Amino acid sequence: MSVEMIRGLYDYHRWANRRLFAVATALGEELASRDVGTQFSYSTIGRMFGHLYGADRIWLARWTGASLTTIPGAEYPTLASIRPPWDDLEREQQAFLEALAPDDLERVIEYRNMAGKPLKAPLWPLLQHVANHATHHRSEIATMMTMISGSPPDTGINSYLLVKSSQP
């Protein structure tokens, strides 16, 4: 795992989140807040995006030595209300990633989970975890969207690479 690979993974992560978020925004707040069932991690599209935001926020805090006692995200009742803080978070996250040196990937991060249990791991698998975690929830969001209005565009990494390669 290299710093450049991590940065590329997070470029994809931001692209996929934003692509799906744009589709959700086009659905409108009413559909984004429709309860589609408890079979999902969260029962509305809006709340799922809140969870994606919250996971990114809590992990960035852990990587930088801060400790949050609750998972953020539930405090944003609409897609419109979550976009500004998420934009800020993406800038903070990107600055963190841009400042990484190769040796940082092996740095052991000590943190407490939400139950207060102390844990530690090298930074590189934690960085991978956040992007992988989001892929799981984006697939749930895509399923929710399909149930509500039809299948959204693909957010797989190959689609990202195709879009990226077609840009000047």
Coordinates of C-alpha atoms in Angstrom, one line a residue:
M1 CA 0.0 0.0 0.0
S2 CA 1.4 3.4 -1.0
V3 CA 0.4 6.9 -0.2
E4 CA -0.4 7.5 -3.9
M5 CA -2.7 4.4 -3.8
I6 CA -4.5 5.8 -0.7
R7 CA -4.9 9.2 -2.3
G8 CA -6.3 7.5 -5.5
L9 CA -8.7 5.4 -3.4
Y10 CA -10.0 8.6 -1.7
D11 CA -10.4 10.4 -5.0
Y12 CA -12.6 7.5 -6.0
H13 CA -14.4 7.6 -2.6
R14 CA -15.3 11.3 -2.9
W15 CA -16.4 10.8 -6.6
A16 CA -18.7 7.8 -5.8
N17 CA -20.2 9.6 -2.7
R18 CA -20.9 12.7 -4.7
R19 CA -22.2 10.9 -7.8
L20 CA -24.8 9.0 -5.7
F21 CA -25.5 12.1 -3.6
A22 CA -26.4 14.1 -6.8
V23 CA -28.9 11.4 -7.7
A24 CA -30.4 11.5 -4.3
T25 CA -30.6 15.3 -4.4
A26 CA -32.4 15.0 -7.7
L27 CA -35.0 12.7 -6.2
G28 CA -35.9 15.5 -3.7
E29 CA -36.0 15.7 0.0
E30 CA -39.4 13.9 0.3
L31 CA -38.2 10.8 -1.5
A32 CA -34.8 10.9 0.2
S33 CA -36.5 10.9 3.6
R34 CA -39.0 8.1 2.7
D35 CA -38.6 5.1 5.0
V36 CA -37.8 2.1 2.8
G37 CA -37.4 -0.5 5.5
T38 CA -35.5 -1.8 8.4
Q39 CA -33.6 -4.3 6.3
F40 CA -31.1 -1.5 5.6
S41 CA -28.5 -0.1 8.0
Y42 CA -30.6 3.0 8.2
S43 CA -34.1 3.2 6.8
T44 CA -33.9 6.4 4.6
I45 CA -31.5 7.5 1.9
G46 CA -30.9 10.8 3.8
R47 CA -29.9 9.0 7.0
M48 CA -27.6 6.6 5.1
F49 CA -25.8 9.7 3.7
G50 CA -25.6 11.0 7.3
H51 CA -24.0 7.8 8.3
L52 CA -21.4 8.0 5.5
Y53 CA -20.6 11.5 6.6
G54 CA -20.4 10.4 10.2
A55 CA -18.1 7.5 9.6
D56 CA -15.7 9.7 7.6
R57 CA -15.8 12.4 10.3
I58 CA -15.2 9.9 13.2
W59 CA -12.3 8.2 11.5
L60 CA -10.6 11.4 10.5
A61 CA -10.8 12.4 14.2
R62 CA -9.2 9.2 15.2
W63 CA -6.4 9.5 12.7
T64 CA -5.6 12.9 14.0
G65 CA -5.7 12.0 17.7
A66 CA -9.1 13.3 18.6
S67 CA -11.9 11.3 20.2
L68 CA -15.6 11.6 19.4
T69 CA -18.1 10.0 21.8
T70 CA -21.0 9.8 19.3
I71 CA -21.1 9.2 15.6
P72 CA -22.0 12.4 13.8
G73 CA -24.6 12.6 11.0
A74 CA -28.0 12.1 12.6
E75 CA -28.1 15.9 13.3
Y76 CA -28.6 16.6 9.6
P77 CA -32.3 16.1 8.8
T78 CA -32.0 16.9 5.0
L79 CA -29.6 16.3 2.2
A80 CA -29.3 20.1 1.8
S81 CA -28.2 20.4 5.5
I82 CA -25.5 17.8 5.3
R83 CA -23.7 19.1 2.1
P84 CA -21.9 22.1 3.6
P85 CA -20.4 20.2 6.5
W86 CA -19.5 17.3 4.3
D87 CA -17.8 19.6 1.9
D88 CA -15.7 20.9 4.8
L89 CA -15.0 17.4 5.9
E90 CA -13.8 16.3 2.5
R91 CA -11.4 19.3 2.4
E92 CA -10.0 18.3 5.8
Q93 CA -9.7 14.7 4.8
Q94 CA -8.0 15.6 1.6
A95 CA -5.5 17.9 3.4
F96 CA -4.8 15.0 5.8
L97 CA -4.1 12.6 2.9
E98 CA -2.0 15.1 1.0
A99 CA 0.2 15.6 4.1
L100 CA 0.9 11.8 4.5
A101 CA 4.4 10.5 4.1
P102 CA 5.1 6.9 3.3
D103 CA 6.2 6.1 6.9
D104 CA 2.8 7.5 8.2
L105 CA 1.0 4.5 6.8
E106 CA 2.6 2.2 9.4
R107 CA 2.0 4.6 12.3
V108 CA -0.1 2.9 14.9
I109 CA -3.4 4.7 15.7
E110 CA -4.8 4.2 19.2
Y111 CA -8.4 5.0 19.6
R112 CA -11.6 4.0 21.5
N113 CA -14.6 2.5 19.7
M114 CA -18.1 3.8 20.4
A115 CA -18.3 1.3 23.3
G116 CA -15.2 2.8 24.9
K117 CA -13.0 -0.2 24.2
P118 CA -9.4 0.8 23.5
L119 CA -8.1 -0.4 20.1
K120 CA -5.1 0.2 17.9
A121 CA -4.0 -0.5 14.4
P122 CA -1.7 0.8 11.7
L123 CA -3.1 3.7 9.8
W124 CA -3.1 2.1 6.3
P125 CA -5.8 -0.6 7.0
L126 CA -7.9 2.0 8.8
L127 CA -7.7 4.2 5.7
Q128 CA -8.8 1.3 3.5
H129 CA -11.6 0.5 5.9
V130 CA -13.3 3.8 5.5
A131 CA -13.5 3.6 1.7
N132 CA -14.6 0.0 1.9
H133 CA -17.2 0.7 4.5
A134 CA -18.6 3.5 2.3
T135 CA -18.8 1.0 -0.7
H136 CA -21.1 -1.2 1.4
H137 CA -23.4 1.7 2.3
R138 CA -23.4 3.1 -1.2
S139 CA -24.7 -0.3 -2.4
E140 CA -27.5 0.0 0.2
I141 CA -28.3 3.5 -1.0
A142 CA -28.4 2.3 -4.6
T143 CA -30.8 -0.4 -3.7
M144 CA -33.0 2.0 -1.8
M145 CA -33.0 4.4 -4.9
T146 CA -33.9 1.5 -7.1
M147 CA -36.8 0.7 -4.9
I148 CA -38.0 4.3 -5.0
S149 CA -37.3 5.4 -8.6
G150 CA -35.1 3.1 -10.6
S151 CA -31.5 2.1 -10.6
P152 CA -28.9 4.9 -10.2
P153 CA -25.7 5.2 -12.3
D154 CA -22.9 2.8 -11.4
T155 CA -20.5 4.0 -8.7
G156 CA -18.0 1.2 -9.1
I157 CA -14.3 2.0 -9.4
N158 CA -14.2 1.0 -13.1
S159 CA -16.8 3.6 -13.9
Y160 CA -14.7 6.2 -12.0
L161 CA -11.6 5.2 -13.9
L162 CA -13.5 5.5 -17.2
V163 CA -14.7 9.0 -16.2
K164 CA -11.3 10.0 -15.0
S165 CA -9.6 8.8 -18.2
S166 CA -12.0 10.7 -20.4
Q167 CA -11.2 14.1 -18.7
P168 CA -8.5 16.3 -20.2

